[in-house]
Amino acid sequence: MPGLAVASPSGKGAALSAAAPPDDLDVDVCILGAGILGLCTALVLLREDKHLKVALLDREVPCSGATGAGQGYLWLAHRDVGTPAYKLAVRSRQMWAELLAPTVPELSTQAVEWQASGSMLLATSEAEGAALRQRRDRLAAAGVEGAQVLSAAEVHQLEPSLATGAVHSGLLVPSDSQVSGKATAAALLRACEAHGPRFTALFHEAASQLVTGPTGRVEGVVTEARWVRAAHGVVVTLGAWSGIFLAQQLSDARWEGAFKPRRGLLLEMPRPDGMPAVRHGLMEMGYTAHYAHSSSSGQPTADGGLDITFTTTTSAASTLLVGSSREFCGFGREGEDAVVDAIMQRAAHFVPGLAAVQRQDISVRSGPRPWAAAGTPWVGPVPGMEGLFLSAGHEGSGLTLAPASAALLLQYLLGEPAHLEGDVVDHLAVPSTMAPILAE
Ligand SMILES: Cc1cc2nc3c(=O)[nH]c(=O)nc-3n(C[C@H](O)[C@H](O)[C@H](O)COP(=O)(O)OP(=O)(O)OC[C@H]3O[C@@H](n4cnc5c(N)ncnc54)[C@H](O)[C@@H]3O)c2cc1C
């Protein structure tokens, strides 16, 4: 690797001490991390430019992070109309529809287990009911069709598994849908592979070192097995690991505080005998507080310990998916049994039939939601590091927001318009979100 150096924020680089890995690979874009953001970015790039070569690298396999745990709600109902996250979700929704066009067998609605089940937000008090009505009005004004507020009796008629008395009213948004995170990741990978030799998947290979050229530009990445040269750039989609990686690579500890793992558990179980089926995606209204904490961005702040809010839906395989928890406890899996109990207790308050589920029948999905200190996902060029791009920090919305985030990277990498308003682009840009954190 003559003339190459380990990346440094000054752009000058340090001597690359490791011996050159045995294998070289030349691509146009190298994406680090094969969660939903990395997979979606790879596919959007491959589709947009028919000559582009893309490598997707993961130290494990797709779905090793948050993506495999995701409930898969592609919703607008719980977002705050007009915020950048809402606009990103609207654009993503259009793009999901385009990506799931029936002409692409690898990525059909069936392959991603897409369900047009609609969403139902559940208010538990008069105050929450008033908030639901306001939400309905704002969604309707923003053009979301069919959003309607239901009385407790109407909710119960549509969802007889819910306890009478637990719900004050509901907001039904029929156009909201859901997918399976795992199935979507698998389908995206197959769709990437369908592009033949232009796509290279490198799994069980950790990105260990960014490499800069003589001008300080990031020119690729070194793994244990090879040196991947990336002519257009390297994209970091490492989810909750993004901050640790950038802190190490750029020798700047402030990046570590920029992203944190916010552990989330989702429980899968058979529906108990006699319990009515759950027909919509359900979510208690309290969940929206995760978005309200940060006024304009749509992402929560880092305060608080274990937080449980009730969600449930029926999977394509007819099992129940019951959630969910949020806690800042690192990347480990300690203490999950107590969290499972807390989720089930909250869920049984809304759906009494769930009290009959035996612990041994519950399978636990756990994943680190990539929480961002800036209160918003970060999508754009990394400041001071030409050739390095970032798309991370999507917290509880990565499955929803992945396509529009990928389109935005496309805009930066290839100059193709992302069809996002300028304020959204600016809001998500890494230089603007990083500025206050770097100033600390
Ligand atoms: C319980 C739960 C429910 C959720 N429900 C929803 C929902 O209903 N709707 C929604 O939109 N979102 C939901 N989410 C959020 C969504 O799952 C995440 O926002 C999304 O999966 C983040 O994807 P990502 O690609 O950024 O990160 P990840 O999926 O975490 O991917 C990061 C990848 O980077 C890899 N990696 C790490 N370090 C390295 C390295 N050095 N080299 C190479 N690879 C590395 C990891 O192995 C991993 O595969 C939920 C999340 C949880 C936990």
Coordinates of C-alpha atoms and ligand atoms in Angstrom, one line a residue:
M1 CA 0.0 0.0 0.0
P2 CA 2.6 2.6 -0.9
G3 CA 1.7 6.2 0.0
L4 CA -1.1 5.2 2.3
A5 CA -1.6 6.0 5.9
V6 CA -3.9 5.4 8.9
A7 CA -6.7 8.0 8.9
S8 CA -6.3 11.0 11.3
P9 CA -8.5 14.0 11.7
S10 CA -5.7 16.3 10.7
G11 CA -5.8 14.6 7.4
K12 CA -2.0 14.1 7.5
G13 CA -2.2 10.4 8.5
A14 CA 0.2 8.3 10.4
A15 CA 2.4 5.5 9.1
L16 CA 0.5 2.3 8.6
S17 CA 2.2 -0.1 10.9
A18 CA 0.3 -3.3 10.2
A19 CA 1.7 -5.6 7.5
A20 CA -0.3 -5.3 4.3
P21 CA -3.2 -7.8 4.3
P22 CA -3.0 -10.6 1.7
D23 CA -6.0 -9.7 -0.4
D24 CA -6.9 -6.4 -2.2
L25 CA -10.3 -5.3 -3.4
D26 CA -11.1 -2.3 -5.6
V27 CA -14.6 -0.8 -5.3
D28 CA -16.2 2.6 -5.7
V29 CA -17.9 2.6 -2.3
C30 CA -17.2 0.6 0.8
I31 CA -20.0 0.4 3.3
L32 CA -19.1 -0.5 6.9
G33 CA -22.0 -2.3 8.8
A34 CA -24.7 -4.6 7.3
G35 CA -27.7 -3.5 9.3
I36 CA -30.7 -2.0 7.6
L37 CA -28.9 1.3 6.9
G38 CA -25.9 -0.4 5.3
L39 CA -28.0 -2.8 3.2
C40 CA -30.4 -0.2 2.0
T41 CA -27.5 2.2 1.1
A42 CA -25.8 -0.6 -0.8
L43 CA -28.9 -1.4 -2.8
V44 CA -29.8 2.3 -3.6
L45 CA -26.3 2.9 -4.8
L46 CA -26.2 -0.3 -7.0
R47 CA -29.5 0.6 -8.6
E48 CA -28.8 4.2 -9.2
D49 CA -25.5 3.8 -11.0
K50 CA -25.2 0.7 -13.2
H51 CA -21.4 0.9 -13.2
L52 CA -20.8 1.4 -9.5
K53 CA -19.0 -1.3 -7.5
V54 CA -20.0 -1.6 -3.9
A55 CA -18.6 -3.6 -1.0
L56 CA -20.6 -4.2 2.2
L57 CA -18.7 -5.3 5.2
D58 CA -19.8 -6.6 8.6
R59 CA -17.8 -8.1 11.4
E60 CA -20.6 -10.6 11.9
V61 CA -23.5 -11.1 9.5
P62 CA -26.5 -8.9 8.6
C63 CA -28.9 -8.4 11.5
S64 CA -26.2 -8.7 14.2
G65 CA -27.1 -5.3 15.6
A66 CA -30.4 -3.5 16.1
T67 CA -32.0 -4.5 12.8
G68 CA -32.8 -8.1 13.8
A69 CA -34.7 -6.9 16.9
G70 CA -36.8 -4.3 15.1
Q71 CA -40.5 -4.6 15.3
G72 CA -40.8 -3.3 11.8
Y73 CA -43.4 -0.5 12.1
L74 CA -43.2 1.8 9.1
W75 CA -45.4 4.4 10.7
L76 CA -46.3 8.0 10.5
A77 CA -48.9 8.0 13.3
H78 CA -46.4 8.4 16.2
R79 CA -44.2 11.1 14.6
D80 CA -44.5 14.8 14.9
V81 CA -45.8 16.3 11.7
G82 CA -43.4 18.8 10.2
T83 CA -40.2 17.7 12.0
P84 CA -37.2 16.6 9.8
A85 CA -37.7 13.0 11.1
Y86 CA -41.4 13.1 9.9
K87 CA -40.4 14.4 6.5
L88 CA -37.7 11.8 6.2
A89 CA -40.3 9.2 7.1
V90 CA -42.7 10.4 4.4
R91 CA -39.9 10.3 1.8
S92 CA -38.9 6.8 3.0
R93 CA -42.5 5.6 2.8
Q94 CA -42.6 6.6 -0.9
M95 CA -39.2 4.9 -1.4
W96 CA -40.2 1.7 0.3
A97 CA -43.2 1.5 -2.1
E98 CA -40.8 1.9 -5.0
L99 CA -38.2 -0.5 -3.7
L100 CA -40.9 -3.2 -3.1
A101 CA -42.2 -2.9 -6.7
P102 CA -43.6 -6.3 -7.9
T103 CA -41.0 -6.5 -10.7
V104 CA -38.1 -7.2 -8.3
P105 CA -38.6 -10.8 -7.0
E106 CA -35.8 -10.5 -4.3
L107 CA -37.5 -7.6 -2.7
S108 CA -41.3 -8.3 -3.0
T109 CA -43.8 -7.3 -0.3
Q110 CA -44.0 -11.0 0.5
A111 CA -40.2 -11.3 0.9
V112 CA -40.1 -8.5 3.5
E113 CA -43.3 -9.8 5.2
W114 CA -45.0 -6.4 4.5
Q115 CA -48.4 -6.1 6.1
A116 CA -50.9 -3.3 5.5
S117 CA -52.2 -3.7 9.1
G118 CA -52.5 0.0 9.9
S119 CA -51.6 1.5 13.2
M120 CA -53.6 2.2 16.3
L121 CA -52.2 4.6 19.0
L122 CA -53.9 4.0 22.3
A123 CA -54.7 6.8 24.7
T124 CA -55.2 5.9 28.4
S125 CA -56.6 9.2 29.7
E126 CA -58.7 12.2 28.7
A127 CA -55.4 14.2 28.3
E128 CA -54.0 11.7 26.0
G129 CA -57.3 11.5 24.2
A130 CA -57.1 15.3 23.5
A131 CA -53.5 14.8 22.3
L132 CA -54.7 12.0 19.9
R133 CA -57.4 14.4 18.5
Q134 CA -54.7 17.1 17.8
R135 CA -52.5 14.5 16.3
R136 CA -55.3 13.3 14.0
D137 CA -55.9 16.9 12.8
R138 CA -52.2 17.5 12.1
L139 CA -51.9 14.2 10.2
A140 CA -55.0 14.9 8.2
A141 CA -53.7 18.4 7.4
A142 CA -50.4 16.9 6.2
G143 CA -52.4 14.7 3.8
V144 CA -52.4 11.4 5.7
E145 CA -55.7 9.8 4.6
G146 CA -58.2 8.0 6.8
A147 CA -56.7 9.0 10.2
Q148 CA -59.6 8.7 12.7
V149 CA -60.1 8.9 16.4
L150 CA -62.1 6.0 17.8
S151 CA -64.0 5.8 21.1
A152 CA -63.1 3.1 23.7
A153 CA -66.0 1.0 22.5
E154 CA -65.0 1.3 18.8
V155 CA -61.4 0.4 19.7
H156 CA -62.6 -2.7 21.5
Q157 CA -64.8 -3.7 18.6
L158 CA -61.8 -3.6 16.3
E159 CA -59.4 -5.1 18.8
P160 CA -61.3 -7.4 21.2
S161 CA -58.1 -8.6 22.9
L162 CA -57.7 -5.2 24.6
A163 CA -59.0 -4.9 28.1
T164 CA -62.1 -2.8 28.5
G165 CA -61.2 0.1 30.8
A166 CA -57.5 0.1 29.8
V167 CA -58.0 2.4 26.8
H168 CA -59.7 5.8 26.7
S169 CA -59.6 6.2 22.9
G170 CA -57.6 5.3 19.8
L171 CA -56.1 6.8 16.7
L172 CA -56.4 4.6 13.7
V173 CA -54.1 5.3 10.7
P174 CA -55.0 2.7 8.1
S175 CA -52.2 3.6 5.7
D176 CA -49.4 2.7 8.2
S177 CA -47.8 -0.7 7.6
Q178 CA -45.1 -3.0 8.9
V179 CA -42.4 -5.3 7.7
S180 CA -40.1 -7.8 9.4
G181 CA -36.7 -6.4 10.1
K182 CA -35.0 -9.8 9.6
A183 CA -36.9 -10.7 6.5
T184 CA -36.2 -7.2 5.0
A185 CA -32.5 -7.4 5.7
A186 CA -32.4 -10.8 4.0
A187 CA -34.3 -9.6 1.0
L188 CA -32.2 -6.5 0.7
L189 CA -29.1 -8.7 0.7
R190 CA -30.5 -10.9 -2.0
A191 CA -31.4 -7.8 -4.1
C192 CA -27.8 -6.6 -3.7
E193 CA -26.4 -10.0 -4.7
A194 CA -28.6 -9.9 -7.8
H195 CA -26.3 -7.2 -9.1
G196 CA -23.6 -9.8 -9.6
P197 CA -19.9 -9.0 -9.4
R198 CA -20.6 -5.2 -8.8
F199 CA -21.5 -6.2 -5.3
T200 CA -19.2 -7.8 -2.8
A201 CA -20.4 -8.9 0.7
L202 CA -17.6 -9.3 3.2
F203 CA -19.0 -10.9 6.4
H204 CA -17.2 -12.0 9.5
E205 CA -14.7 -9.3 8.6
A206 CA -14.4 -6.3 11.0
A207 CA -13.3 -2.9 9.7
S208 CA -10.2 -2.4 11.7
Q209 CA -8.6 0.7 10.1
L210 CA -9.5 3.5 7.8
V211 CA -6.7 4.4 5.4
T212 CA -6.0 7.8 3.9
G213 CA -4.0 8.7 0.8
P214 CA -1.3 11.3 0.4
T215 CA -3.8 14.2 0.4
G216 CA -5.5 13.0 3.6
R217 CA -8.5 11.7 1.7
V218 CA -10.0 8.5 3.0
E219 CA -9.3 5.9 0.4
G220 CA -10.4 2.7 1.9
V221 CA -10.4 0.4 4.9
V222 CA -8.3 -2.5 6.2
T223 CA -9.8 -5.6 7.6
E224 CA -8.0 -8.7 9.0
A225 CA -8.2 -10.2 5.6
R226 CA -7.8 -7.5 3.0
W227 CA -7.4 -3.9 2.0
V228 CA -10.5 -2.5 0.4
R229 CA -9.9 0.5 -1.8
A230 CA -12.9 2.7 -2.3
A231 CA -12.6 5.3 -5.1
H232 CA -15.7 7.4 -4.2
G233 CA -15.7 6.9 -0.4
V234 CA -16.3 4.9 2.7
V235 CA -19.7 5.0 4.4
V236 CA -20.0 4.3 8.1
T237 CA -23.3 2.6 9.0
L238 CA -22.3 0.9 12.2
G239 CA -25.4 1.8 14.2
A240 CA -24.7 2.1 17.9
W241 CA -21.0 1.2 17.2
S242 CA -20.5 4.2 14.9
G243 CA -19.3 6.5 17.7
I244 CA -16.8 4.1 19.1
F245 CA -15.4 3.4 15.7
L246 CA -15.0 7.0 14.7
A247 CA -13.5 7.9 18.1
Q248 CA -10.8 5.2 17.5
Q249 CA -10.2 6.0 13.9
L250 CA -10.1 9.8 14.3
S251 CA -8.5 9.8 17.7
D252 CA -11.2 12.0 19.0
A253 CA -13.1 10.7 22.1
R254 CA -16.0 13.1 21.6
W255 CA -17.3 10.9 18.9
E256 CA -17.9 8.2 21.5
G257 CA -20.4 10.3 23.3
A258 CA -22.2 11.1 20.0
F259 CA -23.9 7.7 19.8
K260 CA -24.9 5.3 22.5
P261 CA -26.5 1.9 22.5
R262 CA -30.0 2.1 23.8
R263 CA -30.9 -1.6 24.4
G264 CA -34.4 -2.6 23.2
L265 CA -36.1 -6.0 23.8
L266 CA -38.9 -7.3 21.6
L267 CA -40.7 -10.5 22.6
E268 CA -42.1 -13.1 20.2
M269 CA -44.6 -15.7 21.4
P270 CA -47.6 -17.8 20.2
R271 CA -51.0 -16.3 20.7
P272 CA -52.6 -18.0 23.7
D273 CA -55.6 -20.2 23.0
G274 CA -58.8 -18.3 23.2
M275 CA -57.2 -14.9 22.9
P276 CA -58.6 -12.9 20.0
A277 CA -56.2 -12.0 17.2
V278 CA -54.5 -8.7 17.2
R279 CA -55.3 -7.1 13.8
H280 CA -53.5 -3.8 13.8
G281 CA -50.1 -2.6 15.0
L282 CA -50.8 -1.3 18.5
M283 CA -48.8 1.2 20.6
E284 CA -49.6 3.0 23.8
M285 CA -49.6 6.8 23.4
G286 CA -46.8 7.1 26.0
Y287 CA -44.4 5.9 23.3
T288 CA -44.7 9.2 21.5
A289 CA -42.9 10.8 24.5
H290 CA -39.7 9.2 23.1
Y291 CA -40.1 11.6 20.2
A292 CA -41.4 14.6 22.1
H293 CA -38.3 14.8 24.4
S294 CA -36.4 16.6 21.7
S295 CA -38.6 19.2 20.2
S296 CA -37.7 19.5 16.5
S297 CA -35.6 16.4 15.9
G298 CA -37.9 13.5 16.8
Q299 CA -35.4 11.6 19.0
P300 CA -35.2 11.2 22.7
T301 CA -32.7 12.5 25.2
A302 CA -30.3 10.3 27.2
D303 CA -32.0 10.7 30.6
G304 CA -33.9 8.0 32.4
G305 CA -33.3 4.3 33.2
L306 CA -35.5 1.4 32.1
D307 CA -38.5 2.6 30.1
I308 CA -41.3 0.2 29.0
T309 CA -44.0 1.2 26.6
F310 CA -46.6 -1.3 25.3
T311 CA -46.6 -2.3 21.6
T312 CA -47.9 -5.4 20.0
T313 CA -48.6 -6.7 16.6
T314 CA -49.1 -10.0 14.8
S315 CA -46.2 -11.2 12.6
A316 CA -46.6 -12.7 9.2
A317 CA -46.1 -16.1 10.8
S318 CA -49.1 -15.3 13.1
T319 CA -47.0 -15.1 16.3
L320 CA -47.3 -12.1 18.5
L321 CA -44.5 -9.5 18.7
V322 CA -44.7 -7.7 22.1
G323 CA -42.6 -4.7 23.1
S324 CA -40.7 -2.9 24.1
S325 CA -38.0 -1.6 26.4
R326 CA -35.4 1.2 26.3
E327 CA -32.4 1.4 28.5
F328 CA -28.9 2.7 28.5
C329 CA -26.9 -0.3 29.7
G330 CA -24.1 -0.7 27.1
F331 CA -24.0 -3.6 24.6
G332 CA -24.4 -6.4 27.1
R333 CA -27.4 -8.7 27.7
E334 CA -27.3 -8.6 31.5
G335 CA -30.6 -8.3 33.4
E336 CA -32.8 -9.2 30.4
D337 CA -35.0 -11.5 32.4
A338 CA -36.3 -8.7 34.6
V339 CA -36.9 -6.6 31.5
V340 CA -38.9 -9.5 29.9
D341 CA -41.1 -9.6 33.0
A342 CA -41.7 -5.9 33.0
I343 CA -42.7 -5.9 29.3
M344 CA -45.1 -8.8 29.9
Q345 CA -46.6 -7.1 32.9
R346 CA -47.2 -3.9 31.0
A347 CA -48.6 -5.8 28.0
A348 CA -51.0 -7.8 30.1
H349 CA -52.4 -4.6 31.5
F350 CA -53.6 -3.8 27.9
V351 CA -54.1 -7.3 26.7
P352 CA -55.1 -9.6 29.6
G353 CA -54.9 -12.7 27.5
L354 CA -51.1 -12.3 27.4
A355 CA -50.9 -13.3 31.1
A356 CA -51.4 -16.9 30.0
V357 CA -48.1 -16.9 28.0
Q358 CA -45.4 -19.1 29.6
R359 CA -41.9 -17.8 29.9
Q360 CA -40.5 -20.7 28.0
D361 CA -42.7 -19.9 25.0
I362 CA -41.2 -16.4 24.7
S363 CA -38.3 -15.8 22.4
V364 CA -36.3 -12.6 23.1
R365 CA -34.9 -10.3 20.5
S366 CA -32.5 -7.8 21.8
G367 CA -30.7 -5.0 20.0
P368 CA -28.8 -1.8 20.6
R369 CA -30.9 1.1 19.2
P370 CA -28.4 3.6 17.8
W371 CA -29.2 6.7 20.0
A372 CA -27.7 10.0 18.8
A373 CA -26.7 12.8 21.2
A374 CA -27.7 15.3 18.6
G375 CA -31.3 14.1 18.8
T376 CA -31.5 13.2 15.2
P377 CA -29.9 10.7 12.8
W378 CA -26.7 11.9 11.2
V379 CA -26.4 11.5 7.5
G380 CA -23.6 13.2 5.5
P381 CA -19.9 13.7 5.1
V382 CA -17.8 13.5 8.2
P383 CA -16.2 16.9 8.9
G384 CA -12.5 17.2 8.1
M385 CA -12.4 13.7 6.5
E386 CA -12.8 13.9 2.8
G387 CA -14.1 10.6 1.4
L388 CA -15.7 9.5 4.7
F389 CA -19.5 9.5 5.1
L390 CA -21.8 8.7 8.0
S391 CA -25.4 7.4 8.3
A392 CA -26.2 6.5 11.9
G393 CA -28.2 7.4 15.0
H394 CA -31.7 6.3 13.8
E395 CA -32.6 5.0 17.3
G396 CA -36.1 3.5 17.1
S397 CA -36.7 4.4 13.4
G398 CA -34.0 2.9 11.3
L399 CA -36.3 0.5 9.5
T400 CA -38.6 3.3 8.5
L401 CA -35.9 5.9 7.7
A402 CA -33.4 3.7 5.9
P403 CA -34.4 4.4 2.2
A404 CA -34.5 8.2 2.5
S405 CA -31.2 8.2 4.4
A406 CA -29.7 6.1 1.6
A407 CA -31.0 8.6 -0.9
L408 CA -29.4 11.4 1.0
L409 CA -26.0 9.6 0.9
L410 CA -26.5 9.1 -2.8
Q411 CA -26.9 12.8 -3.1
Y412 CA -23.6 13.4 -1.4
L413 CA -21.7 10.6 -3.1
L414 CA -23.0 10.8 -6.7
G415 CA -24.8 14.2 -6.8
E416 CA -28.2 12.5 -7.4
P417 CA -31.1 14.5 -5.9
A418 CA -32.5 12.9 -2.7
H419 CA -35.9 14.7 -3.2
L420 CA -35.7 16.0 0.4
E421 CA -36.3 19.6 1.5
G422 CA -33.2 21.6 2.2
D423 CA -34.1 22.0 5.9
V424 CA -34.1 18.2 6.3
V425 CA -30.8 17.8 4.5
D426 CA -29.2 20.6 6.7
H427 CA -30.7 19.2 9.8
L428 CA -29.3 15.8 9.3
A429 CA -25.9 16.9 8.0
V430 CA -23.0 15.7 10.2
P431 CA -21.1 19.0 10.2
S432 CA -24.2 20.8 11.7
T433 CA -25.1 18.1 14.2
M434 CA -21.5 17.5 15.2
A435 CA -20.7 21.2 15.8
P436 CA -22.1 21.5 19.3
I437 CA -20.6 18.2 20.3
L438 CA -17.2 19.2 19.0
A439 CA -17.5 22.5 20.8
E440 CA -17.8 20.8 24.2
Ligands
LIG1 C1 -36.8 -3.6 20.1 C2 -36.6 -2.7 18.9 C3 -37.8 -2.4 18.2 C4 -37.6 -1.6 17.0 N1 -38.7 -1.3 16.3 C5 -38.6 -0.5 15.2 C6 -39.7 -0.3 14.4 O1 -40.8 -0.7 14.6 N2 -39.6 0.6 13.3 C7 -38.3 1.1 13.0 O2 -38.3 1.8 12.0 N3 -37.2 0.9 13.7 C8 -37.3 0.1 14.8 N4 -36.3 -0.2 15.6 C9 -35.0 0.5 15.3 C10 -34.2 -0.1 14.2 O3 -34.1 -1.5 14.4 C11 -32.8 0.5 14.2 O4 -32.9 1.9 14.1 C12 -32.0 0.0 13.0 O5 -32.0 -1.4 13.0 C13 -30.5 0.5 13.1 O6 -29.9 0.0 11.9 P1 -28.3 0.3 11.7 O7 -28.1 -0.3 10.3 O8 -28.0 1.7 11.9 O9 -27.6 -0.5 12.8 P2 -27.4 -2.1 13.2 O10 -28.6 -2.8 12.7 O11 -27.1 -2.1 14.6 O12 -26.2 -2.5 12.3 C14 -24.8 -2.2 12.6 C15 -23.9 -3.3 12.1 O13 -22.5 -2.9 12.3 C16 -21.8 -4.1 12.5 N5 -20.5 -3.7 13.1 C17 -20.2 -3.1 14.3 N6 -18.9 -2.8 14.4 C18 -18.3 -3.2 13.2 C19 -17.0 -3.1 12.7 N7 -15.9 -2.6 13.4 N8 -16.7 -3.6 11.4 C20 -17.8 -4.1 10.7 N9 -19.0 -4.2 11.1 C21 -19.3 -3.8 12.4 C22 -22.6 -4.9 13.5 O14 -22.3 -6.3 13.4 C23 -24.0 -4.6 12.9 O15 -24.4 -5.6 12.0 C24 -36.3 -1.0 16.7 C25 -35.2 -1.4 17.4 C26 -35.4 -2.3 18.5 C27 -34.1 -2.6 19.3

